[in-house]
PDB file of C-alpha atoms in Angstrom:
ATOM      1  CA  MET A  47     -47.277  33.274  19.761  1.00 67.00           C
ATOM      2  CA  ILE A  48     -43.796  32.407  21.025  1.00 78.00           C
ATOM      3  CA  ARG A  49     -42.749  30.753  17.747  1.00 78.00           C
ATOM      4  CA  PRO A  50     -43.241  33.805  15.505  1.00 78.00           C
ATOM      5  CA  LEU A  51     -41.363  36.003  18.019  1.00 72.00           C
ATOM      6  CA  LEU A  52     -38.493  33.519  18.242  1.00 74.00           C
ATOM      7  CA  ALA A  53     -38.282  33.257  14.441  1.00 76.00           C
ATOM      8  CA  THR A  54     -38.272  37.060  14.102  1.00 78.00           C
ATOM      9  CA  ALA A  55     -35.542  37.395  16.745  1.00 72.00           C
ATOM     10  CA  LEU A  56     -33.359  34.793  14.991  1.00 71.00           C
ATOM     11  CA  LEU A  57     -33.868  36.526  11.634  1.00 69.00           C
ATOM     12  CA  VAL A  58     -32.849  39.904  13.066  1.00 66.00           C
ATOM     13  CA  LEU A  59     -29.781  38.409  14.773  1.00 62.00           C
ATOM     14  CA  SER A  60     -28.686  36.703  11.575  1.00 67.00           C
ATOM     15  CA  LEU A  61     -28.962  39.950   9.603  1.00 64.00           C
ATOM     16  CA  VAL A  62     -27.217  42.063  12.252  1.00 64.00           C
ATOM     17  CA  GLY A  63     -24.493  39.570  13.240  1.00 59.00           C
ATOM     18  CA  SER A  64     -20.971  39.999  11.970  1.00 59.00           C
ATOM     19  CA  PRO A  65     -19.769  37.735   9.167  1.00 62.00           C
ATOM     20  CA  ALA A  66     -17.437  34.855  10.023  1.00 59.00           C
ATOM     21  CA  HIS A  67     -14.344  34.298   7.916  1.00 60.00           C
ATOM     22  CA  ALA A  68     -12.691  30.891   7.988  1.00 57.00           C
ATOM     23  CA  ARG A  69      -9.154  31.372   6.749  1.00 61.00           C
ATOM     24  CA  ARG A  70      -6.051  29.250   6.837  1.00 58.00           C
ATOM     25  CA  LEU A  71      -2.939  28.954   4.788  1.00 55.00           C
ATOM     26  CA  PRO A  72      -3.274  26.576   1.841  1.00 59.00           C
ATOM     27  CA  MET A  73      -1.257  23.332   2.026  1.00 63.00           C
ATOM     28  CA  ASP A  74       1.220  22.290  -0.616  1.00 66.00           C
ATOM     29  CA  PRO A  75      -0.113  19.261  -2.494  1.00 66.00           C
ATOM     30  CA  GLN A  76       3.017  17.156  -1.835  1.00 82.00           C
ATOM     31  CA  ASN A  77       2.742  14.691  -4.681  1.00 93.00           C
ATOM     32  CA  ARG A  78       5.551  12.140  -4.519  1.00 94.00           C
ATOM     33  CA  ILE A  79       6.732   9.812  -7.256  1.00 97.00           C
ATOM     34  CA  HIS A  80       8.541   6.753  -5.885  1.00 97.00           C
ATOM     35  CA  LEU A  81      10.516   4.001  -7.599  1.00 98.00           C
ATOM     36  CA  GLY A  82      12.738   1.268  -6.204  1.00 98.00           C
ATOM     37  CA  LEU A  83      13.229  -2.401  -5.351  1.00 97.00           C
ATOM     38  CA  SER A  84      10.999  -4.838  -3.518  1.00 95.00           C
ATOM     39  CA  TYR A  85      11.665  -8.239  -2.005  1.00 93.00           C
ATOM     40  CA  ASN A  86       8.475 -10.276  -2.253  1.00 90.00           C
ATOM     41  CA  ASP A  87       7.605 -13.383  -0.326  1.00 82.00           C
ATOM     42  CA  ARG A  88      10.993 -14.861   0.610  1.00 78.00           C
ATOM     43  CA  ALA A  89      12.105 -15.340  -2.986  1.00 79.00           C
ATOM     44  CA  ASN A  90      11.408 -12.620  -5.553  1.00 84.00           C
ATOM     45  CA  ILE A  91      13.337  -9.413  -6.127  1.00 90.00           C
ATOM     46  CA  GLY A  92      11.318  -6.954  -8.167  1.00 93.00           C
ATOM     47  CA  LEU A  93      10.612  -3.372  -9.110  1.00 96.00           C
ATOM     48  CA  MET A  94       8.105  -1.184  -7.273  1.00 97.00           C
ATOM     49  CA  GLY A  95       6.745   2.290  -7.986  1.00 97.00           C
ATOM     50  CA  GLY A  96       3.797   4.626  -7.797  1.00 97.00           C
ATOM     51  CA  LEU A  97       2.435   8.023  -6.812  1.00 97.00           C
ATOM     52  CA  ASP A  98       1.695   9.159  -3.271  1.00 96.00           C
ATOM     53  CA  SER A  99      -0.449  12.275  -2.823  1.00 93.00           C
ATOM     54  CA  ARG A 100      -1.311  14.141   0.369  1.00 90.00           C
ATOM     55  CA  LEU A 101      -5.006  14.697   1.163  1.00 89.00           C
ATOM     56  CA  THR A 102      -4.655  16.320   4.605  1.00 87.00           C
ATOM     57  CA  ARG A 103      -1.815  16.893   7.070  1.00 86.00           C
ATOM     58  CA  ILE A 104      -2.252  13.333   8.349  1.00 90.00           C
ATOM     59  CA  VAL A 105      -3.759  11.345   5.432  1.00 92.00           C
ATOM     60  CA  SER A 106      -2.201  10.549   2.054  1.00 93.00           C
ATOM     61  CA  VAL A 107      -3.077   8.023  -0.660  1.00 95.00           C
ATOM     62  CA  ASP A 108      -0.516   5.876  -2.475  1.00 96.00           C
ATOM     63  CA  VAL A 109      -1.359   4.197  -5.790  1.00 97.00           C
ATOM     64  CA  GLY A 110       1.209   1.911  -7.344  1.00 97.00           C
ATOM     65  CA  GLY A 111       2.376  -1.537  -8.208  1.00 97.00           C
ATOM     66  CA  PHE A 112       5.203  -4.032  -8.109  1.00 96.00           C
ATOM     67  CA  VAL A 113       6.473  -6.596 -10.577  1.00 95.00           C
ATOM     68  CA  SER A 114       8.962  -9.463 -10.358  1.00 90.00           C
ATOM     69  CA  PRO A 115      10.439  -9.583 -13.869  1.00 88.00           C
ATOM     70  CA  PHE A 116      12.854 -12.424 -13.150  1.00 83.00           C
ATOM     71  CA  ALA A 117      11.822 -16.082 -13.530  1.00 77.00           C
ATOM     72  CA  MET A 118      11.285 -18.211 -10.428  1.00 72.00           C
ATOM     73  CA  GLN A 119      14.361 -20.244  -9.565  1.00 69.00           C
ATOM     74  CA  ASP A 120      14.030 -23.914  -8.603  1.00 64.00           C
ATOM     75  CA  THR A 121      16.339 -23.281  -5.638  1.00 62.00           C
ATOM     76  CA  VAL A 122      13.634 -21.269  -3.799  1.00 67.00           C
ATOM     77  CA  VAL A 123      11.050 -24.045  -4.086  1.00 68.00           C
ATOM     78  CA  PRO A 124      10.782 -25.721  -0.660  1.00 68.00           C
ATOM     79  CA  ASP A 125      10.701 -29.408   0.198  1.00 73.00           C
ATOM     80  CA  SER A 126       7.495 -29.284   2.220  1.00 74.00           C
ATOM     81  CA  GLU A 127       4.236 -31.177   2.603  1.00 76.00           C
ATOM     82  CA  ASP A 128       2.200 -27.997   3.116  1.00 82.00           C
ATOM     83  CA  ALA A 129       0.648 -26.748  -0.145  1.00 80.00           C
ATOM     84  CA  LYS A 130       0.801 -23.152   1.187  1.00 83.00           C
ATOM     85  CA  ASP A 131       4.603 -23.167   1.001  1.00 82.00           C
ATOM     86  CA  TYR A 132       4.512 -23.544  -2.796  1.00 82.00           C
ATOM     87  CA  ILE A 133       2.532 -20.362  -3.511  1.00 85.00           C
ATOM     88  CA  PHE A 134       4.661 -17.247  -4.142  1.00 88.00           C
ATOM     89  CA  LEU A 135       3.712 -13.569  -4.408  1.00 91.00           C
ATOM     90  CA  ARG A 136       4.927 -12.177  -7.753  1.00 90.00           C
ATOM     91  CA  HIS A 137       3.151  -8.996  -8.956  1.00 93.00           C
ATOM     92  CA  GLY A 138       0.506  -6.572  -7.742  1.00 96.00           C
ATOM     93  CA  LEU A 139      -1.390  -3.315  -8.108  1.00 97.00           C
ATOM     94  CA  TYR A 140      -2.408  -1.520  -4.909  1.00 97.00           C
ATOM     95  CA  VAL A 141      -4.193   1.455  -3.356  1.00 97.00           C
ATOM     96  CA  SER A 142      -3.041   2.412   0.115  1.00 95.00           C
ATOM     97  CA  PRO A 143      -4.186   5.243   2.383  1.00 94.00           C
ATOM     98  CA  GLY A 144      -1.412   6.387   4.693  1.00 92.00           C
ATOM     99  CA  LEU A 145      -1.942   7.630   8.237  1.00 93.00           C
ATOM    100  CA  ARG A 146       0.979   9.873   9.195  1.00 92.00           C
ATOM    101  CA  LEU A 147       2.310  10.096  12.718  1.00 89.00           C
ATOM    102  CA  PRO A 148       2.146  13.834  13.561  1.00 81.00           C
ATOM    103  CA  HIS A 149       5.494  15.305  14.637  1.00 82.00           C
ATOM    104  CA  ARG A 150       7.658  18.407  14.306  1.00 79.00           C
ATOM    105  CA  GLN A 151       9.740  18.669  11.151  1.00 79.00           C
ATOM    106  CA  GLY A 152      13.321  19.852  10.921  1.00 76.00           C
ATOM    107  CA  GLU A 153      14.477  22.611   8.615  1.00 79.00           C
ATOM    108  CA  LYS A 154      16.773  20.617   6.325  1.00 84.00           C
ATOM    109  CA  LEU A 155      15.971  16.966   6.976  1.00 89.00           C
ATOM    110  CA  GLN A 156      12.328  15.870   7.228  1.00 88.00           C
ATOM    111  CA  TRP A 157      11.006  12.429   8.137  1.00 90.00           C
ATOM    112  CA  ASP A 158       7.628  10.680   8.214  1.00 91.00           C
ATOM    113  CA  LEU A 159       6.359   7.487   9.793  1.00 94.00           C
ATOM    114  CA  LEU A 160       3.148   6.105   8.260  1.00 94.00           C
ATOM    115  CA  LEU A 161       0.724   3.251   8.853  1.00 96.00           C
ATOM    116  CA  ARG A 162      -0.284   1.826   5.455  1.00 95.00           C
ATOM    117  CA  PRO A 163      -3.412  -0.364   5.231  1.00 96.00           C
ATOM    118  CA  GLY A 164      -4.911  -1.002   1.801  1.00 96.00           C
ATOM    119  CA  PHE A 165      -6.162  -3.376  -0.855  1.00 96.00           C
ATOM    120  CA  ALA A 166      -4.546  -4.886  -3.911  1.00 97.00           C
ATOM    121  CA  ALA A 167      -4.930  -7.090  -6.948  1.00 96.00           C
ATOM    122  CA  ILE A 168      -2.082  -9.571  -6.615  1.00 95.00           C
ATOM    123  CA  PHE A 169      -0.621 -12.220  -8.909  1.00 93.00           C
ATOM    124  CA  THR A 170       0.879 -15.385  -7.440  1.00 90.00           C
ATOM    125  CA  GLN A 171       2.460 -18.583  -8.733  1.00 85.00           C
ATOM    126  CA  ASP A 172       1.734 -22.067  -7.434  1.00 81.00           C
ATOM    127  CA  VAL A 173       4.852 -24.177  -8.063  1.00 79.00           C
ATOM    128  CA  HIS A 174       3.741 -27.373  -6.308  1.00 74.00           C
ATOM    129  CA  PRO A 175       4.975 -30.418  -8.283  1.00 72.00           C
ATOM    130  CA  ASP A 176       1.588 -32.196  -7.876  1.00 70.00           C
ATOM    131  CA  ASN A 177      -0.665 -29.333  -8.976  1.00 63.00           C
ATOM    132  CA  ASN A 178      -2.152 -31.349 -11.870  1.00 58.00           C
ATOM    133  CA  LEU A 179      -1.007 -28.913 -14.537  1.00 58.00           C
ATOM    134  CA  ALA A 180       0.725 -29.618 -17.797  1.00 54.00           C
ATOM    135  CA  ALA A 181       4.500 -29.271 -17.792  1.00 53.00           C
ATOM    136  CA  ASN A 182       4.366 -25.975 -19.678  1.00 52.00           C
ATOM    137  CA  GLU A 183       1.843 -24.573 -17.129  1.00 54.00           C
ATOM    138  CA  ARG A 184       3.845 -25.423 -14.013  1.00 52.00           C
ATOM    139  CA  PHE A 185       4.342 -21.754 -13.202  1.00 57.00           C
ATOM    140  CA  ARG A 186       0.819 -20.608 -14.049  1.00 62.00           C
ATOM    141  CA  THR A 187      -0.062 -17.214 -12.550  1.00 75.00           C
ATOM    142  CA  HIS A 188      -3.145 -16.756 -10.343  1.00 82.00           C
ATOM    143  CA  ALA A 189      -4.878 -13.396  -9.773  1.00 90.00           C
ATOM    144  CA  ASP A 190      -6.590 -12.700  -6.452  1.00 92.00           C
ATOM    145  CA  PRO A 191      -7.831  -9.712  -4.436  1.00 95.00           C
ATOM    146  CA  ALA A 192      -5.895  -9.042  -1.230  1.00 97.00           C
ATOM    147  CA  LEU A 193      -5.861  -6.853   1.844  1.00 97.00           C
ATOM    148  CA  PHE A 194      -2.630  -5.654   3.392  1.00 97.00           C
ATOM    149  CA  VAL A 195      -1.262  -3.676   6.282  1.00 97.00           C
ATOM    150  CA  GLY A 196       2.214  -2.302   6.781  1.00 96.00           C
ATOM    151  CA  GLY A 197       4.411   0.499   7.929  1.00 96.00           C
ATOM    152  CA  GLU A 198       6.630   2.955   6.139  1.00 96.00           C
ATOM    153  CA  PHE A 199       9.495   5.279   7.042  1.00 96.00           C
ATOM    154  CA  MET A 200      10.507   8.141   4.756  1.00 94.00           C
ATOM    155  CA  VAL A 201      13.336  10.649   5.093  1.00 94.00           C
ATOM    156  CA  ARG A 202      13.592  13.621   2.747  1.00 91.00           C
ATOM    157  CA  SER A 203      15.846  16.608   2.123  1.00 91.00           C
ATOM    158  CA  GLY A 204      14.343  19.169  -0.226  1.00 88.00           C
ATOM    159  CA  ASP A 205      12.557  17.457  -3.116  1.00 90.00           C
ATOM    160  CA  VAL A 206      14.338  14.076  -2.946  1.00 95.00           C
ATOM    161  CA  GLY A 207      14.262  11.341  -0.355  1.00 95.00           C
ATOM    162  CA  LEU A 208      14.278   7.663   0.493  1.00 97.00           C
ATOM    163  CA  ARG A 209      11.477   5.501   1.834  1.00 96.00           C
ATOM    164  CA  THR A 210      11.464   1.974   3.167  1.00 97.00           C
ATOM    165  CA  GLY A 211       8.648  -0.197   4.418  1.00 97.00           C
ATOM    166  CA  ALA A 212       7.168  -3.619   4.991  1.00 97.00           C
ATOM    167  CA  ARG A 213       3.735  -5.112   4.287  1.00 96.00           C
ATOM    168  CA  GLY A 214       1.837  -8.308   4.867  1.00 96.00           C
ATOM    169  CA  TYR A 215      -0.676  -9.358   2.163  1.00 96.00           C
ATOM    170  CA  LEU A 216      -3.708 -11.445   3.217  1.00 96.00           C
ATOM    171  CA  PHE A 217      -5.583 -13.344   0.482  1.00 95.00           C
ATOM    172  CA  ARG A 218      -7.328 -16.594  -0.444  1.00 93.00           C
ATOM    173  CA  GLN A 219      -6.282 -18.769  -3.345  1.00 90.00           C
ATOM    174  CA  PHE A 220      -7.646 -22.019  -4.738  1.00 85.00           C
ATOM    175  CA  SER A 221      -5.104 -24.853  -4.658  1.00 81.00           C
ATOM    176  CA  THR A 222      -5.452 -27.678  -7.177  1.00 76.00           C
ATOM    177  CA  VAL A 223      -3.406 -29.920  -4.862  1.00 77.00           C
ATOM    178  CA  VAL A 224      -5.711 -29.513  -1.857  1.00 78.00           C
ATOM    179  CA  GLY A 225      -8.868 -28.926  -3.909  1.00 77.00           C
ATOM    180  CA  ASP A 226      -9.919 -26.026  -1.688  1.00 83.00           C
ATOM    181  CA  ASP A 227      -9.164 -22.377  -0.928  1.00 87.00           C
ATOM    182  CA  LEU A 228      -6.088 -21.618   1.157  1.00 90.00           C
ATOM    183  CA  VAL A 229      -5.810 -18.510   3.336  1.00 94.00           C
ATOM    184  CA  LEU A 230      -2.337 -17.042   2.926  1.00 94.00           C
ATOM    185  CA  VAL A 231      -0.232 -14.209   4.335  1.00 95.00           C
ATOM    186  CA  ARG A 232       2.758 -13.138   2.265  1.00 94.00           C
ATOM    187  CA  PRO A 233       5.432 -10.551   3.288  1.00 95.00           C
ATOM    188  CA  GLN A 234       7.014  -7.790   1.258  1.00 96.00           C
ATOM    189  CA  VAL A 235       9.790  -5.286   2.060  1.00 96.00           C
ATOM    190  CA  TYR A 236      10.876  -2.421  -0.152  1.00 97.00           C
ATOM    191  CA  VAL A 237      13.277   0.509  -0.544  1.00 98.00           C
ATOM    192  CA  GLU A 238      12.493   3.355  -2.946  1.00 98.00           C
ATOM    193  CA  GLY A 239      13.760   6.730  -4.034  1.00 97.00           C
ATOM    194  CA  VAL A 240      11.242   9.584  -3.742  1.00 97.00           C
ATOM    195  CA  TYR A 241      10.845  12.809  -5.731  1.00 96.00           C
ATOM    196  CA  GLN A 242       8.341  15.370  -4.392  1.00 92.00           C
ATOM    197  CA  PHE A 243       6.716  18.041  -6.537  1.00 88.00           C
TER     198      PHE A 243
END
């Protein structure tokens, strides 16, 4: 008997109750194109670029890539007995969510500090002299999946700005010298111009 009365009371309250309106001001999408220079893994200067798009006030997603168009120089090859020292980060494609540190923004000059974890498809070169490759394959490129984490600082005035950051890429690569997988961490720093639309 109590259930039908409770159901009837809830039905009446739902029909009589006032409607709720959830309203808030829409956010600007804040899509940012970025392009600049990167310094990969102690030895390679390259180009870096992509598109960063805001999802919420705190979360954005950056999709991009980097490439080292210049040939490896023999002067950067170390004299080491560790096979890990002969593997260099060269190119990559990445997807990186950004977690923005909430803070008050100025009127003319705005800045952001972001934590950038993500994943990537990276391309490396193993330049070890004993890697059992033919002479014309000495700088053969390897492709591997990688995880990374880094930080980024961006300052902007109006639609243009500058961003700089650093990342550490974690990946495994098979070494022909050792005959096994090596776990590697490779650094990257970058500076880019930003245009927001």
